[in-house]
Short mmCIF file of C-alpha atoms and ligand atoms in Angstrom, two decimals:
data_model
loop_
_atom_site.label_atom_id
_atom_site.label_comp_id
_atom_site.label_asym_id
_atom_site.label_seq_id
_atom_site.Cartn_x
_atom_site.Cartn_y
_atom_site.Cartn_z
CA UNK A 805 -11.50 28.84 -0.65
CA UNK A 806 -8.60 26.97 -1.92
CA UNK A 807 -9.89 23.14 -2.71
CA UNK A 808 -7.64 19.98 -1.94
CA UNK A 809 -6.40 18.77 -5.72
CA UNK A 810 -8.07 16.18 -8.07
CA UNK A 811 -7.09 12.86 -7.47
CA UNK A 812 -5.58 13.45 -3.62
CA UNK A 813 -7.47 12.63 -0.74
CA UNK A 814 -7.14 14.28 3.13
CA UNK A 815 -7.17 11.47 6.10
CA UNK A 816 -9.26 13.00 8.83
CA UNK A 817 -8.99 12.88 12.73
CA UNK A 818 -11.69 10.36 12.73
CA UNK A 819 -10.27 7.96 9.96
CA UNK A 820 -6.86 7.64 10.58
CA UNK A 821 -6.99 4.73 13.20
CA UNK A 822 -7.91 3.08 9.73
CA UNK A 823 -4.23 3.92 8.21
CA UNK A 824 -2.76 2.89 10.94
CA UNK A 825 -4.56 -0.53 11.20
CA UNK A 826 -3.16 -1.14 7.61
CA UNK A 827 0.35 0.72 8.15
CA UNK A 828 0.69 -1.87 11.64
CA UNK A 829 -0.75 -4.83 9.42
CA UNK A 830 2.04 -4.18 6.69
CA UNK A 831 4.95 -3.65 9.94
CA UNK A 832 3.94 -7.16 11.40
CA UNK A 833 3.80 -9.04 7.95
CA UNK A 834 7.24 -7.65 6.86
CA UNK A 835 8.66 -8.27 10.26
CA UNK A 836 7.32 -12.10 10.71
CA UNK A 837 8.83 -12.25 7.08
CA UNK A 838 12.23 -11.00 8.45
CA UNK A 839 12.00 -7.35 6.09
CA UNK A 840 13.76 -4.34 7.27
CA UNK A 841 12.13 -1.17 6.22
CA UNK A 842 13.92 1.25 3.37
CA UNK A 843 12.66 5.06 2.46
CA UNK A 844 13.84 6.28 -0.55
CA UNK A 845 13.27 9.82 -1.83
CA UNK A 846 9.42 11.14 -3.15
CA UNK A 847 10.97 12.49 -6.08
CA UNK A 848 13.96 10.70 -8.40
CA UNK A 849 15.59 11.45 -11.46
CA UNK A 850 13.25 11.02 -14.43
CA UNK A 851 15.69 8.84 -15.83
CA UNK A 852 15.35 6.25 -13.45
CA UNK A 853 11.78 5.77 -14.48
CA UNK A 854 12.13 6.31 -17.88
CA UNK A 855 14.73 3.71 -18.10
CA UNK A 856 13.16 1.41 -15.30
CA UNK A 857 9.36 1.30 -15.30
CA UNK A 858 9.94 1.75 -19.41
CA UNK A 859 9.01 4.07 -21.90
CA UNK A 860 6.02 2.12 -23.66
CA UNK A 861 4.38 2.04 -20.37
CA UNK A 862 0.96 4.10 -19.73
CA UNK A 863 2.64 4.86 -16.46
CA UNK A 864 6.06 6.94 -17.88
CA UNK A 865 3.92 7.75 -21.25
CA UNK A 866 1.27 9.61 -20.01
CA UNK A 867 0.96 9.45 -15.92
CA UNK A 868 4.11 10.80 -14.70
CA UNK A 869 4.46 14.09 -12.63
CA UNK A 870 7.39 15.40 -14.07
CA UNK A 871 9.13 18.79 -14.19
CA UNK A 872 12.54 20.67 -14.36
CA UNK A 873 13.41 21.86 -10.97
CA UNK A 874 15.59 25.48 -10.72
CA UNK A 875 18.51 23.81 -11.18
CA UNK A 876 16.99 22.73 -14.69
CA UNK A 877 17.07 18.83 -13.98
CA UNK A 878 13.99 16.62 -15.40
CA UNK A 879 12.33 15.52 -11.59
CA UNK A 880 9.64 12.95 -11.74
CA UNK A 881 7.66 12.04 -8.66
CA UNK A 882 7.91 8.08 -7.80
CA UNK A 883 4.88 6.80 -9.79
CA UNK A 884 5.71 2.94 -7.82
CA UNK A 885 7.76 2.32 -5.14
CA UNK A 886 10.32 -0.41 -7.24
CA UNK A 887 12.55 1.78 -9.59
CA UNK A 888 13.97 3.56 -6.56
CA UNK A 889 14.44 0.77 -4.40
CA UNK A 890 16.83 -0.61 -7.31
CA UNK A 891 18.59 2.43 -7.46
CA UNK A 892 19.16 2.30 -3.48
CA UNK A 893 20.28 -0.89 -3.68
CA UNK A 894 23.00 -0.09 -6.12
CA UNK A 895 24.43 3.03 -5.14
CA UNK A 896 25.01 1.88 -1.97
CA UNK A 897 26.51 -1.08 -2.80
CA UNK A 898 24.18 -3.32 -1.46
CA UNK A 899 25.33 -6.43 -3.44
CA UNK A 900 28.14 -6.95 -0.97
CA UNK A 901 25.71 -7.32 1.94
CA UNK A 902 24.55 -11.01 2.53
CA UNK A 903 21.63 -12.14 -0.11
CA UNK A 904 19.03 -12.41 0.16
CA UNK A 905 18.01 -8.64 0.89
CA UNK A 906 14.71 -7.97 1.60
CA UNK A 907 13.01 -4.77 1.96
CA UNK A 908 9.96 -3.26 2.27
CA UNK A 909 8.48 0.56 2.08
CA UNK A 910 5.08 2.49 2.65
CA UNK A 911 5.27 5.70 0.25
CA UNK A 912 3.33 7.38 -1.50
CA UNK A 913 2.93 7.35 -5.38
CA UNK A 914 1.62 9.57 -8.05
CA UNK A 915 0.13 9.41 -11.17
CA UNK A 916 -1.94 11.86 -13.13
CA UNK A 917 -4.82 8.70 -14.29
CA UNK A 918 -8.35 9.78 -14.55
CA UNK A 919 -9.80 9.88 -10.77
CA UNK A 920 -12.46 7.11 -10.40
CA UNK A 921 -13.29 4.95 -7.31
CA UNK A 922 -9.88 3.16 -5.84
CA UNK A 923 -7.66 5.31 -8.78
CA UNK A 924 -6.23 8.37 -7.28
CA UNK A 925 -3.38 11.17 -8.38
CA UNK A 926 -1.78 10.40 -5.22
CA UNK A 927 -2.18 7.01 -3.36
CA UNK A 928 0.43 5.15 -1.25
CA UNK A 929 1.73 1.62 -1.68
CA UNK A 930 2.59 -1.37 0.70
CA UNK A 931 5.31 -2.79 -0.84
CA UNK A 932 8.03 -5.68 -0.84
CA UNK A 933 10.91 -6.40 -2.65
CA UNK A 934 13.92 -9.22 -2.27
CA UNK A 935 17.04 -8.75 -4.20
CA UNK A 936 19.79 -11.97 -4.70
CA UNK A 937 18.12 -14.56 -5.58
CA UNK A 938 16.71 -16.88 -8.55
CA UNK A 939 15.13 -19.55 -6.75
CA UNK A 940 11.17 -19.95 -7.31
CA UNK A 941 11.10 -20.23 -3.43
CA UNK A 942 11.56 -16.19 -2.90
CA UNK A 943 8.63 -15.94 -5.81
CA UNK A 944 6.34 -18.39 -3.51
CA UNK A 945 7.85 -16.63 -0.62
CA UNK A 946 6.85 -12.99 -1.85
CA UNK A 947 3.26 -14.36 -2.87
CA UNK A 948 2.80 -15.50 0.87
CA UNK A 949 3.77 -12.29 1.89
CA UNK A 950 1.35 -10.73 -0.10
CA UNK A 951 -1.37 -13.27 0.82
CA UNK A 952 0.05 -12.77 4.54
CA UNK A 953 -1.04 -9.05 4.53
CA UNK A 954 -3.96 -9.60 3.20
CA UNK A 955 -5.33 -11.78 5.95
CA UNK A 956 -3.88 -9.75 8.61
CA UNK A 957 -6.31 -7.10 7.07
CA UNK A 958 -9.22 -9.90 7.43
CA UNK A 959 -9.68 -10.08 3.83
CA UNK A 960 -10.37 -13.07 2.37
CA UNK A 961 -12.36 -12.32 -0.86
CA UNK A 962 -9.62 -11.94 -3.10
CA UNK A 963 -8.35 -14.09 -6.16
CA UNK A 964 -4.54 -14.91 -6.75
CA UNK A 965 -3.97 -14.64 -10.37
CA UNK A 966 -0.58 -15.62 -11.98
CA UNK A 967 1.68 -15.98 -14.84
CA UNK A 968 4.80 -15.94 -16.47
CA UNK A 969 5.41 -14.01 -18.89
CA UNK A 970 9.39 -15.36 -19.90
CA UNK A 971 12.63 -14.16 -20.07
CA UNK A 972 13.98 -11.67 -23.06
CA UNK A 973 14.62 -15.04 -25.02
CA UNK A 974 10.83 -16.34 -25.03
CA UNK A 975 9.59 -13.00 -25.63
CA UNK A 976 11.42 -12.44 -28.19
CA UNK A 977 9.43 -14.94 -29.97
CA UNK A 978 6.32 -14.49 -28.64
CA UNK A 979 6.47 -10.91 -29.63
CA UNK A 980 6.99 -11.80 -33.21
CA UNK A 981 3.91 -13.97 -33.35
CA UNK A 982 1.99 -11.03 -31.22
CA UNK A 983 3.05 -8.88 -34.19
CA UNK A 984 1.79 -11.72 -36.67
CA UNK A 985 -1.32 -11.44 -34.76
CA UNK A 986 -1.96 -7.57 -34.72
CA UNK A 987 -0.50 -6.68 -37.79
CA UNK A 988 -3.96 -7.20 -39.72
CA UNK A 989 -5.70 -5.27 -37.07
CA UNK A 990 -3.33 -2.31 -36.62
CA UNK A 991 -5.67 0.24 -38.87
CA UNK A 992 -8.23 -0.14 -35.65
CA UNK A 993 -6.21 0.15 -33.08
CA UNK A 994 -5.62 3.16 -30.87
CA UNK A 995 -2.44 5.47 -31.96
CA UNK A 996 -0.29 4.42 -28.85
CA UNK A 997 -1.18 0.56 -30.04
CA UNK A 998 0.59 1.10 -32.98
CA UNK A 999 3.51 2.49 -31.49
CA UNK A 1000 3.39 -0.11 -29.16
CA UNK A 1001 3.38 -2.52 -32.37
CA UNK A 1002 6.81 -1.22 -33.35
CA UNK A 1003 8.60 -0.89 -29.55
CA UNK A 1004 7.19 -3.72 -27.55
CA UNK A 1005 4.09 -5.26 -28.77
CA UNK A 1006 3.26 -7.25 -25.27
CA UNK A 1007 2.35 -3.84 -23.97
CA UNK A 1008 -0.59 -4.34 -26.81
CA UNK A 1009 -2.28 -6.56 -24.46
CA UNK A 1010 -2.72 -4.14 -21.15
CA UNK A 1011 -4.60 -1.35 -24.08
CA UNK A 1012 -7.55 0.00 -21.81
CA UNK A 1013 -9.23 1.02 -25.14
CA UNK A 1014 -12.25 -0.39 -25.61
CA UNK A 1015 -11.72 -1.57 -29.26
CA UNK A 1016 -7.54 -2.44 -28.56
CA UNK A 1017 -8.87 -4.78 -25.52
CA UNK A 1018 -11.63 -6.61 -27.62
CA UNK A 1019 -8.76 -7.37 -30.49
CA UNK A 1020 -6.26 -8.49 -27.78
CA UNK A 1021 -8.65 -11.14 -26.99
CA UNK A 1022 -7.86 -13.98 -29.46
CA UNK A 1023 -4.26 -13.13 -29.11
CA UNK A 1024 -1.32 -15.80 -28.54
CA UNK A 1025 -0.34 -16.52 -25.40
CA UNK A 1026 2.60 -16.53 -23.25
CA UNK A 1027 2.57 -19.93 -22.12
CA UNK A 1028 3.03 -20.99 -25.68
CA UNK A 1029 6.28 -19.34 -26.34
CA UNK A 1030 8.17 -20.18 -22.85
CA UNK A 1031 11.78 -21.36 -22.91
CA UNK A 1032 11.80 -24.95 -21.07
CA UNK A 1033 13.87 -22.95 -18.13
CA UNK A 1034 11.43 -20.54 -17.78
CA UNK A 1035 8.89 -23.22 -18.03
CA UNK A 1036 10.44 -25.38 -14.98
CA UNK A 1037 10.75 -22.41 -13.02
CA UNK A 1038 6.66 -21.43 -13.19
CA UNK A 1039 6.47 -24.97 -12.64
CA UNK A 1040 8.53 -25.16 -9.39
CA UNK A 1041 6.69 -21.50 -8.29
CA UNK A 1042 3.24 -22.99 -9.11
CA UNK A 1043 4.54 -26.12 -6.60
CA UNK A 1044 5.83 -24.02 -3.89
CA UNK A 1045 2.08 -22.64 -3.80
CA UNK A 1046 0.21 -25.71 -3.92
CA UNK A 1047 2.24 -27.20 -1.07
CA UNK A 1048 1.33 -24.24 1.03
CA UNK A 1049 -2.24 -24.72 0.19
CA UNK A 1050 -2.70 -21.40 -1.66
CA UNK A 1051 -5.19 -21.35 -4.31
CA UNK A 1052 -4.45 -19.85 -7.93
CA UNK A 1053 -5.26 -19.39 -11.17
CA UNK A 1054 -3.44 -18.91 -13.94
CA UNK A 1055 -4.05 -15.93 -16.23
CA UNK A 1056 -2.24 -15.72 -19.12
CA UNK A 1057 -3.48 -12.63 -20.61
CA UNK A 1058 -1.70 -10.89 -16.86
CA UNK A 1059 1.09 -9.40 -18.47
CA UNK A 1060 1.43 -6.35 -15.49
CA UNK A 1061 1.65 -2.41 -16.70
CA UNK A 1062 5.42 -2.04 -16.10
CA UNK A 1063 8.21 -3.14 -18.19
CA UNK A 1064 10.64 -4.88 -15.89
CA UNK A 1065 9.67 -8.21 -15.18
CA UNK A 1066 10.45 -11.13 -16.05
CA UNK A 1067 9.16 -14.82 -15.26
CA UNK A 1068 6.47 -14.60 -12.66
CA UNK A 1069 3.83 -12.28 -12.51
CA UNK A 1070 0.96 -12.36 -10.32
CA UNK A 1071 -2.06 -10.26 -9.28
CA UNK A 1072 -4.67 -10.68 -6.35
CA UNK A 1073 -7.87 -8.87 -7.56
CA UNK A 1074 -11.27 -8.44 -6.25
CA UNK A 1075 -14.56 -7.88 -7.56
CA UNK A 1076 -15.96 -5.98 -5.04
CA UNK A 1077 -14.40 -2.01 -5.79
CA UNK A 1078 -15.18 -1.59 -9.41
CA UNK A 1079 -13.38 -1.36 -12.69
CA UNK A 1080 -10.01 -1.24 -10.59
CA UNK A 1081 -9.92 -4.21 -8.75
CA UNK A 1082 -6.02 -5.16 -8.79
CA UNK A 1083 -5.23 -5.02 -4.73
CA UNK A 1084 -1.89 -6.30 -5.09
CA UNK A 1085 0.38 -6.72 -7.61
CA UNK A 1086 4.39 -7.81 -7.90
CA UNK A 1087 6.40 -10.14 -9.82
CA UNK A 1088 9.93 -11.09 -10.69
CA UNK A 1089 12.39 -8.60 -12.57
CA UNK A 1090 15.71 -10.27 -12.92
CA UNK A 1091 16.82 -7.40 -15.17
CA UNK A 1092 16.00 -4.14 -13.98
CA UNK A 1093 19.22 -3.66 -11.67
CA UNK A 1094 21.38 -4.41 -14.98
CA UNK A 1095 19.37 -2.13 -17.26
CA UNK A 1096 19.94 0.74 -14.34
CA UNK A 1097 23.76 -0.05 -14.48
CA UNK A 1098 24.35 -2.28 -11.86
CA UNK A 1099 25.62 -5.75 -11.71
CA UNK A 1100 23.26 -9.23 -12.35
CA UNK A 1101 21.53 -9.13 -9.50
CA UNK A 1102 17.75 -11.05 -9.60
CA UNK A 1103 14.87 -9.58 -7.80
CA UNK A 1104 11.12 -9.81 -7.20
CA UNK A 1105 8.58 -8.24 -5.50
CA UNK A 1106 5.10 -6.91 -4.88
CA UNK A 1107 3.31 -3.80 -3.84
CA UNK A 1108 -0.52 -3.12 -2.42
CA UNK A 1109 -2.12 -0.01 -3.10
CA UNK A 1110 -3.73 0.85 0.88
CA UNK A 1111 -6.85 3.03 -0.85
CA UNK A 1112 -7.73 0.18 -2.48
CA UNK A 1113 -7.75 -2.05 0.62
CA UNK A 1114 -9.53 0.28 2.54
CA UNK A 1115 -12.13 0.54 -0.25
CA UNK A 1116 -12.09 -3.52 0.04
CA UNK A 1117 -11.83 -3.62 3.30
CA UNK A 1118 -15.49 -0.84 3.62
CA UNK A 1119 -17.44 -2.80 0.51
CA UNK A 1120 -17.06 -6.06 2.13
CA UNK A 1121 -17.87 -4.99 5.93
CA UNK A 1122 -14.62 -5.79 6.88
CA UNK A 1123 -14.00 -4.68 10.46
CA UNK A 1124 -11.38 -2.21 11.55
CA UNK A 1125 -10.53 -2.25 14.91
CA UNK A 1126 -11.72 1.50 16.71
CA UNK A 1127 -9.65 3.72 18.15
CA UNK A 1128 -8.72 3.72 21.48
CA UNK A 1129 -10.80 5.87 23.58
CA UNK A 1130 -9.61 7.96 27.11
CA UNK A 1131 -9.72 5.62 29.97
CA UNK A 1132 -10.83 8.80 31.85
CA UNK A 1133 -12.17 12.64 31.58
CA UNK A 1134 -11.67 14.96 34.89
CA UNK A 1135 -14.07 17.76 34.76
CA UNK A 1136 -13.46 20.83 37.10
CA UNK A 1137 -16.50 22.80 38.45
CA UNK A 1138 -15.10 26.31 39.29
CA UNK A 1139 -11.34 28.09 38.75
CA UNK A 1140 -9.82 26.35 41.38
CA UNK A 1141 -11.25 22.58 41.04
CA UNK A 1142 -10.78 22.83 37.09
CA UNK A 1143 -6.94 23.83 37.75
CA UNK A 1144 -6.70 20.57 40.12
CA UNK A 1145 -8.44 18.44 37.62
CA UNK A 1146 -5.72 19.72 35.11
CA UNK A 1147 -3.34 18.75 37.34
CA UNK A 1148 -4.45 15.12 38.11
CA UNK A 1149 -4.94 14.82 34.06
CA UNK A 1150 -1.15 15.72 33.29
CA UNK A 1151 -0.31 13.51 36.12
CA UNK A 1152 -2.37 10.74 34.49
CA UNK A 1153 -0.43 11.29 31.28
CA UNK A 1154 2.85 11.15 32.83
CA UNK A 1155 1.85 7.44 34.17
CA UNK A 1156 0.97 6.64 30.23
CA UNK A 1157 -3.11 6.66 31.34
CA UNK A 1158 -5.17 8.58 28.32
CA UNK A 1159 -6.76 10.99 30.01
CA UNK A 1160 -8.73 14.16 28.69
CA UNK A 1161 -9.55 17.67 30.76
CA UNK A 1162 -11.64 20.71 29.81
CA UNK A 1163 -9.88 22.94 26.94
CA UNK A 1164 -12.99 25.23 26.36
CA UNK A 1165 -14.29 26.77 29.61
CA UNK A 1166 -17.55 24.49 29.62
CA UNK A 1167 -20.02 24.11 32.02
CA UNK A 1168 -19.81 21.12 34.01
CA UNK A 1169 -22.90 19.36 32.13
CA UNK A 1170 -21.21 20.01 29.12
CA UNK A 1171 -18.31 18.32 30.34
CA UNK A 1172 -19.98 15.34 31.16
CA UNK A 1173 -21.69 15.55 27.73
CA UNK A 1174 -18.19 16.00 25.73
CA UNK A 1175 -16.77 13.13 27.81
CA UNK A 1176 -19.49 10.89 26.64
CA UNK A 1177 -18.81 11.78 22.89
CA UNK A 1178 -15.54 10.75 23.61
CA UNK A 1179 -16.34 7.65 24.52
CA UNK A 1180 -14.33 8.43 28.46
CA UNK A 1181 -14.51 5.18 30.57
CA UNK A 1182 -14.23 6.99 33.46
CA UNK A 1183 -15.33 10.03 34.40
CA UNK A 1184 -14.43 12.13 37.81
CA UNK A 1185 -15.62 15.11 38.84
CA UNK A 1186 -13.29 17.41 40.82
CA UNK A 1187 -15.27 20.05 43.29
CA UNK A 1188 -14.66 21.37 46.63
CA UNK A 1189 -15.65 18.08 48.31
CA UNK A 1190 -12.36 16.46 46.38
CA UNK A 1191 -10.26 19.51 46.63
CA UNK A 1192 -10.45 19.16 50.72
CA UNK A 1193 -10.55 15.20 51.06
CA UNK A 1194 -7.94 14.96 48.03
CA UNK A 1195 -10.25 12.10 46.92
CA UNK A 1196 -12.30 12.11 43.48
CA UNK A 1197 -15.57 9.93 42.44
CA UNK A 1198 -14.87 8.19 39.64
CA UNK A 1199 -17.97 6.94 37.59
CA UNK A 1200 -17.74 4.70 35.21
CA UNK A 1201 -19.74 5.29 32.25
CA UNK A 1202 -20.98 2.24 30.86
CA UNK A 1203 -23.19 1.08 33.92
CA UNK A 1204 -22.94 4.39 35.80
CA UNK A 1205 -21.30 2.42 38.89
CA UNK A 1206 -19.22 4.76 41.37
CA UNK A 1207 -15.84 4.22 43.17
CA UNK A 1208 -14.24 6.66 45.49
CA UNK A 1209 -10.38 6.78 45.37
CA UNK A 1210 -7.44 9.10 46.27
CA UNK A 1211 -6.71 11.14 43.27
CA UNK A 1212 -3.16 10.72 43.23
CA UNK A 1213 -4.07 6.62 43.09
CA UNK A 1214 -6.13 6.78 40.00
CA UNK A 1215 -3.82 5.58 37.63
CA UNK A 1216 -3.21 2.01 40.16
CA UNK A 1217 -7.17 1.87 40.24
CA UNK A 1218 -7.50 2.22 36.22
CA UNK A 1219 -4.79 -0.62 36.02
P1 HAM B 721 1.32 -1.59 -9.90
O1 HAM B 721 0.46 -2.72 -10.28
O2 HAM B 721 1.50 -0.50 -10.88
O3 HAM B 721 2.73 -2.21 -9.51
O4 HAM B 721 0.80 -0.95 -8.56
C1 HAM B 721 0.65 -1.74 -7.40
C2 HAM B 721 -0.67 -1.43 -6.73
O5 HAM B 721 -0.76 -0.05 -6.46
C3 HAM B 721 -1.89 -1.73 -7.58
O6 HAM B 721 -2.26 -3.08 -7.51
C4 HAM B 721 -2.93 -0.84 -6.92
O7 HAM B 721 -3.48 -1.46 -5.78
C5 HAM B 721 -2.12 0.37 -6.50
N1 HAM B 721 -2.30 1.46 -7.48
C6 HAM B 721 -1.67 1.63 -8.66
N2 HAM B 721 -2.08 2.76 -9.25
C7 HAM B 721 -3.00 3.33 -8.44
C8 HAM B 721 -3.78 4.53 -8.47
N3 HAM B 721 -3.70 5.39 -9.48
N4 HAM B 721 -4.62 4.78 -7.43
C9 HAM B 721 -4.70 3.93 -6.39
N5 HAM B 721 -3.98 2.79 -6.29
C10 HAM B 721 -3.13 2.50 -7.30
C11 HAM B 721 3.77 -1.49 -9.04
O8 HAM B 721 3.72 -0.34 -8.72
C12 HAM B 721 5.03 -2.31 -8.88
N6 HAM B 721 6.09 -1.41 -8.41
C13 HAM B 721 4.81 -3.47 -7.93
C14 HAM B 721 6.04 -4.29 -7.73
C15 HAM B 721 6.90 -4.24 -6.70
N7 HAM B 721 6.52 -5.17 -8.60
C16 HAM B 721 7.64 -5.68 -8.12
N8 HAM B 721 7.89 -5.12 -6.97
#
């Protein structure tokens, strides 16, 4: 017996109505939102994340599924949906299409983290991102969007968390006090930490080590060291949100696990699903198209992990709509009737009716029987009666009522 691998999950017949509630969900927000849909390759250079998601980060340091492929080139599997997005966008020349351009994508991602409830190997992201513009409008905008998804899902018990964590200028200085701050604590910090203390000390503050965390407490923060443009523009994002009436806080210890952004960051986190309760999370990166070589082109974006949801979505009893069950079952009782009622069935399904037939020889009680663990509305029996009036009885299950019909008018009758 060969076992599924750590970390991956399978999505069985009888949950995948639940994907596809929060695939549709994620179609109808991006499309009310005016997003056309991108796919990008599951695998990339290494590079690309290397250089993109950055090489402090837990995610290219230690998560990525990378290896050489026969033609000896470093392959990593997309750990987030963002990096190749921007790489899309500038190989095809994407800059000379009218700007805004907004995409979206539903992929899956991998990353070798320690399995634990809502933190898989492989999971698969909703995600959003608009290239082209600076204005603290597309930040509100992309927040909505988020917050839009969310409530097509019927969740409502999550926080919005935000912050801004600056442009290269303000972190510049912050960094320097964040090194101030650690340097008499570097002896107890975690080996990575002090790395981290040399390369890009705001990565100090997303440690997951117990001791690195309780030291990053007390540490400066961010909102101290923002340049007065990168001030207004958290100002003006902050604005955009309150006149749409959507509630925030502002976290200044958010500082996101990825290197590219810049200015506004946000989160929408829940309580309910454990130590990993980030649902959602995005913000603006006005210089990860430069760093991957192409021109100055400003972006921001988000992206929803669905396992979490769907863990949400089951801890708070949020209903998913069921699947759609087969308007009607024809059962056959002997060789002849049973090839009729496979006949009327493939009829049905050429007039777009869901309709089931027997598959495994079975009695005609058992037919009934499977029929009603289908959940059949309707179910007609097809014997020599119907085979010489060319009518069929069709019962309906839920109140056992009984209409007689010509069989080749059942679809008009199910209408
Ligand atoms: P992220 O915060 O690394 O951001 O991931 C986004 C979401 O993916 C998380 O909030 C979480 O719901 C889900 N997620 C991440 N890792 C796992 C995992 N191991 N198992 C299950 N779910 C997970 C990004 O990936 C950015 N690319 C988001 C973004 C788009 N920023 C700008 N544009």
């Amino acid at each position: 017996m060969i076992n599924i691998p750590k970390g991956t999950k399978d999505v069985l017949p009888s949950q995948s109505y639940k994907w596809r509630f929060l695939e549709e969900a994620a179609r109808e927000t991006a499309q009310i939102f005016n997003i056309k849909e991108v796919r990008t390759p599951v695998f990339e250079h290494t590079e690309l994340f290397s250089r993109g998601v950055g090489e402090t980060t837990d995610v290219v340091n230690k998560e990525m599924y990378t290896f050489e492929d026969k033609g000896g080139r470093s392959i990593t599997l997309k750990p987030e949906g963002t990096a190749g997005v921007a790489r899309m966008f500038i190989e095809n020349g994407l800059a000379s299409t009218p700007m805004p351009l907004k995409a979206f994508y539903l992929t899956p991602c991998f990353r070798y983290e320690r399995p634990q409830a809502g933190r898989l190997r492989e999971f698969h992201q909703f995600g959003i991102e608009v290239f082209g513009s600076y204005a603290a409008e597309t930040d509100a905008e992309i927040i909505l969007a988020a917050d839009t998804f969310l409530k097509k899902l019927g969740i409502t018990s999550t926080k919005l968390e935000i912050n801004s964590i600056g442009c290269p200028e303000c972190r510049k200085k912050y960094n320097e006090a964040l090194k101030k701050y650690f340097r008499p604590y570097l002896e107890e910090m975690c080996a990575t930490c002090r790395t981290r203390f040399e390369k890009n000390p705001l990565r100090m503050l997303d440690c997951k080590e117990a001791a690195c965390k309780k030291i990053a407490e007390n540490a400066p923060s961010i909102c101290d060291y923002l340049c007065g443009e990168c001030a207004a523009h958290f100002e003006k994002v902050k604005e955009f949100l309150t006149s749409q009436g959507m509630k925030y806080t502002v976290n200044p210890r958010i500082v996101r696990g990825l290197d590219y952004y810049t200015r506004t960051v946000f989160e929408f986190v829940s309580t309910a699903i454990g130590a990993q309760g980030t649902v959602c999370g995005g913000g603006r990166y006005d210089n990860l198209l430069e760093e991957l070589g192409g021109g100055k082109v400003p972006a921001v974006g988000f992206a929803a992990g669905l396992e979490r949801l769907l863990l949400l979505m089951e801890n708070t009893g949020v209903n998913i709509p069921d699947e759609k069950k087969p308007r009607i079952y024809i059962a056959g009782m002997d060789s002849e009737s049973r090839k009729k009622a496979f006949a009327i069935t493939a009829k049905l399904r050429g007039q777009g009716v869901n309709a089931e037939c027997d598959l495994m020889e079975r009695s005609v009680k058992a037919q009934f029987k499977y029929a009603d663990k289908l959940g059949a509305e309707y179910v007609a029996v097809i014997g020599e009666n119907e085979l010489r009036s060319g009518t069929v009885n069709l019962k309906k299950m839920s109140d056992g009522t009984v209409v007689t019909v010509k069989s080749d008018e059942i679809s008009t009758y199910l209408k």
